[in-house]
CSV table of C-alpha atoms in Angstrom, one decimal:
chain,number,residue,atom,x,y,z
A,72,VAL,CA,99.7,-55.7,19.1
A,73,HIS,CA,97.6,-56.4,22.1
A,74,GLU,CA,94.9,-53.9,23.2
A,75,GLY,CA,92.5,-53.7,26.0
A,76,MET,CA,89.9,-51.3,27.4
A,77,LYS,CA,88.1,-51.2,30.7
A,78,ARG,CA,85.4,-48.8,31.9
A,79,GLY,CA,84.8,-48.3,35.5
A,80,VAL,CA,83.4,-46.0,38.2
A,81,ILE,CA,85.4,-43.7,40.5
A,82,ILE,CA,83.8,-42.4,43.7
A,83,GLY,CA,85.6,-39.6,45.5
A,84,PHE,CA,85.3,-36.6,47.8
A,85,ILE,CA,86.3,-33.0,47.2
A,86,LYS,CA,86.0,-30.7,50.2
A,87,GLY,CA,83.6,-33.3,51.9
A,88,MET,CA,81.3,-33.6,48.9
A,89,GLU,CA,81.0,-37.0,47.3
A,90,TYR,CA,81.2,-37.3,43.5
A,91,HIS,CA,80.9,-40.1,41.0
A,92,ALA,CA,83.0,-40.1,37.8
A,93,ASN,CA,83.2,-42.4,34.8
A,94,ALA,CA,86.6,-43.7,34.0
A,95,GLU,CA,88.0,-45.4,30.9
A,96,LEU,CA,91.4,-47.2,30.8
A,97,HIS,CA,92.9,-48.1,27.5
A,98,TRP,CA,96.1,-50.0,27.2
A,99,GLN,CA,98.2,-51.3,24.3
A,100,THR,CA,101.3,-53.4,24.1
A,101,GLU,CA,103.4,-54.0,21.1
A,102,GLY,CA,106.6,-56.1,21.4
A,103,ASN,CA,108.3,-54.8,24.6
A,104,ARG,CA,106.5,-51.5,24.7
A,105,TYR,CA,103.3,-50.4,26.3
A,106,HIS,CA,101.0,-47.3,26.3
A,107,ALA,CA,98.2,-46.6,28.7
A,108,ARG,CA,95.6,-43.8,28.8
A,109,GLN,CA,93.1,-43.2,31.5
A,110,SER,CA,90.3,-40.7,31.0
A,111,ILE,CA,88.0,-39.5,33.9
A,112,SER,CA,85.0,-37.3,33.5
A,113,ALA,CA,82.5,-36.1,36.1
A,114,PHE,CA,79.5,-33.9,35.8
A,115,LEU,CA,80.3,-30.3,36.8
A,116,LEU,CA,83.9,-31.2,37.5
A,117,GLY,CA,85.2,-31.6,33.9
A,118,SER,CA,87.7,-34.2,32.7
A,119,MET,CA,91.1,-35.4,33.6
A,120,GLU,CA,93.5,-37.6,31.6
A,121,GLN,CA,96.7,-39.5,32.5
A,122,THR,CA,99.0,-41.3,30.1
A,123,SER,CA,101.9,-43.6,30.7
A,124,SER,CA,104.3,-45.2,28.1
A,125,GLY,CA,107.4,-47.3,28.5
A,126,HIS,CA,108.9,-50.8,28.3
A,127,LEU,CA,107.7,-54.2,29.4
A,128,THR,CA,110.5,-56.0,31.2
A,129,PRO,CA,111.0,-59.2,33.2
A,130,HIS,CA,110.2,-57.2,36.3
A,131,GLY,CA,107.1,-55.6,34.9
A,132,LEU,CA,106.4,-52.1,33.6
A,133,GLN,CA,109.3,-49.6,33.2
A,134,PRO,CA,107.7,-46.2,32.5
A,135,LEU,CA,109.5,-43.7,30.3
A,136,ARG,CA,107.0,-40.9,30.2
A,137,PHE,CA,103.9,-40.0,32.3
A,138,THR,CA,101.6,-37.1,31.7
A,139,ASP,CA,98.8,-35.8,34.0
A,140,ARG,CA,96.2,-33.3,32.8
A,141,ARG,CA,93.8,-32.1,35.4
A,142,PHE,CA,91.3,-29.6,34.0
A,143,THR,CA,93.6,-26.9,32.5
A,144,LYS,CA,96.9,-28.0,34.3
A,145,ARG,CA,99.3,-30.3,32.6
A,146,ARG,CA,102.3,-31.9,34.1
A,147,SER,CA,104.7,-34.6,32.9
A,148,VAL,CA,107.5,-36.8,34.1
A,149,GLN,CA,110.4,-38.2,32.1
A,150,PHE,CA,112.1,-41.3,33.5
A,151,ASP,CA,115.8,-41.5,32.8
A,152,TRP,CA,116.7,-45.1,33.8
A,153,SER,CA,120.4,-44.8,32.9
A,154,ALA,CA,120.8,-41.8,35.2
A,155,GLN,CA,118.3,-43.3,37.7
A,156,GLN,CA,116.3,-40.1,38.0
A,157,ALA,CA,113.1,-38.5,36.8
A,158,THR,CA,112.7,-35.0,35.5
A,159,PHE,CA,109.6,-32.9,35.6
A,160,ASP,CA,107.7,-30.4,33.4
A,161,PRO,CA,107.0,-27.8,34.7
A,162,GLU,CA,110.6,-27.9,35.9
A,163,ARG,CA,111.4,-28.8,39.4
A,164,GLU,CA,114.3,-30.6,41.1
A,165,ALA,CA,114.9,-34.1,39.6
A,166,ALA,CA,113.9,-37.1,41.8
A,167,PRO,CA,115.9,-40.3,42.2
A,168,ILE,CA,114.2,-43.5,40.9
A,169,GLY,CA,115.2,-47.2,41.2
A,170,VAL,CA,114.1,-50.6,40.0
A,171,GLY,CA,110.3,-51.0,40.2
A,172,ALA,CA,109.4,-47.3,40.3
A,173,GLN,CA,106.1,-46.6,38.6
A,174,ASP,CA,104.0,-43.6,37.8
A,175,ARG,CA,100.4,-42.8,39.1
A,176,LEU,CA,98.9,-44.8,36.2
A,177,SER,CA,101.3,-47.6,35.5
A,178,VAL,CA,101.2,-48.5,39.2
A,179,PHE,CA,97.7,-50.0,38.8
A,180,LEU,CA,98.8,-52.1,35.8
A,181,GLN,CA,102.0,-53.2,37.7
A,182,LEU,CA,99.8,-54.1,40.7
A,183,ALA,CA,97.5,-56.2,38.4
A,184,THR,CA,100.6,-57.9,36.9
A,185,MET,CA,101.9,-58.7,40.4
A,186,LEU,CA,98.6,-60.1,41.6
A,187,GLN,CA,98.2,-62.2,38.5
A,188,ALA,CA,101.8,-63.6,38.6
A,189,MET,CA,102.1,-64.1,42.4
A,190,PRO,CA,99.0,-65.8,43.9
A,191,GLU,CA,100.5,-65.5,47.4
A,192,LEU,CA,100.0,-61.7,47.2
A,193,ARG,CA,96.2,-62.2,47.1
A,194,THR,CA,96.0,-63.3,50.8
A,195,PRO,CA,94.1,-60.9,53.0
A,196,GLY,CA,96.5,-58.8,55.1
A,197,THR,CA,99.3,-58.9,52.5
A,198,ARG,CA,101.1,-55.5,52.0
A,199,ILE,CA,102.3,-54.7,48.6
A,200,ASP,CA,104.8,-51.7,48.4
A,201,ILE,CA,105.4,-50.0,45.0
A,202,PRO,CA,107.5,-46.9,44.6
A,203,THR,CA,105.3,-44.5,42.7
A,204,LEU,CA,106.2,-41.2,41.1
A,205,GLY,CA,103.6,-38.5,40.8
A,206,ALA,CA,103.9,-35.2,39.0
A,207,LYS,CA,105.8,-33.8,42.0
A,208,ARG,CA,107.7,-36.5,43.9
A,209,LEU,CA,108.4,-40.2,44.6
A,210,GLN,CA,106.3,-41.9,47.3
A,211,MET,CA,106.0,-45.5,48.5
A,212,TRP,CA,102.5,-46.6,47.8
A,213,THR,CA,101.4,-49.4,50.1
A,214,PHE,CA,98.4,-51.5,49.1
A,215,VAL,CA,96.8,-53.9,51.6
A,216,VAL,CA,94.8,-56.8,50.4
A,217,GLU,CA,91.5,-56.8,52.4
A,218,HIS,CA,89.0,-59.5,51.1
A,219,THR,CA,87.0,-60.8,48.2
A,220,GLU,CA,83.7,-59.0,47.6
A,221,ALA,CA,80.9,-59.2,45.0
A,222,LEU,CA,80.1,-55.8,43.4
A,223,GLU,CA,76.9,-55.0,41.7
A,224,LEU,CA,78.0,-53.3,38.5
A,225,GLN,CA,76.1,-52.3,35.3
A,226,GLY,CA,76.8,-55.7,33.8
A,227,GLY,CA,75.6,-57.6,36.9
A,228,PRO,CA,77.4,-59.0,39.9
A,229,MET,CA,81.2,-59.3,39.7
A,230,PRO,CA,83.5,-61.1,42.0
A,231,THR,CA,86.4,-58.8,43.0
A,232,LEU,CA,89.4,-58.5,45.4
A,233,ARG,CA,89.3,-55.4,47.5
A,234,LEU,CA,92.5,-53.5,48.4
A,235,GLN,CA,93.2,-50.3,50.2
A,236,ARG,CA,96.0,-47.9,49.4
A,237,LEU,CA,97.3,-46.6,52.8
A,238,PRO,CA,97.8,-42.8,53.3
A,239,GLN,CA,101.3,-41.4,53.3
A,240,ALA,CA,102.8,-39.9,56.4
A,241,GLY,CA,101.3,-36.5,56.9
A,242,ASP,CA,98.7,-37.1,54.2
A,243,ASN,CA,95.1,-38.1,54.5
A,244,GLU,CA,94.6,-39.3,50.9
A,245,LYS,CA,93.8,-43.0,50.8
A,246,ALA,CA,92.0,-45.1,48.3
A,247,LEU,CA,90.0,-48.3,48.0
A,248,LEU,CA,90.1,-50.3,44.8
A,249,TRP,CA,88.4,-53.4,43.6
A,250,VAL,CA,90.2,-55.6,41.1
A,251,ASN,CA,88.6,-58.2,38.9
A,252,PRO,CA,90.5,-61.6,38.9
A,253,ALA,CA,88.7,-62.7,35.7
A,254,GLN,CA,90.1,-59.7,33.9
A,255,GLY,CA,93.8,-59.9,35.0
A,256,TYR,CA,93.2,-58.0,38.3
A,257,VAL,CA,92.7,-54.6,36.7
A,258,PRO,CA,90.7,-52.1,38.8
A,259,VAL,CA,86.9,-52.1,38.1
A,260,ARG,CA,86.2,-49.5,40.9
A,261,ILE,CA,88.4,-47.0,42.7
């Protein structure tokens, strides 16, 4: 069994107001299986939790189940790889999936795996596309490698690689993330 835990900071905006949240990512692998849980809590906003479990394959993570609890709402996605589709709870129309599809939590672990295994992806300007299934639909998440940057964190300065997740067509949601090369490229700030 291999386990890991990472604490970090999330900075976001809700209706134009900035908020800071604490996040904790816990992951465990045993044989060819993985389980990941991310907890996020913010003063006055409450807490959220995401979990992802599935298989470790030669191509990376292959999720089987994803859950997303935001405050009092809970949604889940079941990945059926033999039928190449995902089903949702609460129920909605099934979505097609293909090789490499991730969920909204496993995508960050898959990205870390790719950056660690393929040094050429770390070059500024490189675009990394990962099909990502949320609690509603499949989207292509595109990450662009920007540059290295030293962050001042609670433990002191930390060298990181900064990436940006580009917004989807018709969507204004984008994200910046900083990954730590010394810790397998897992995010230390989002």
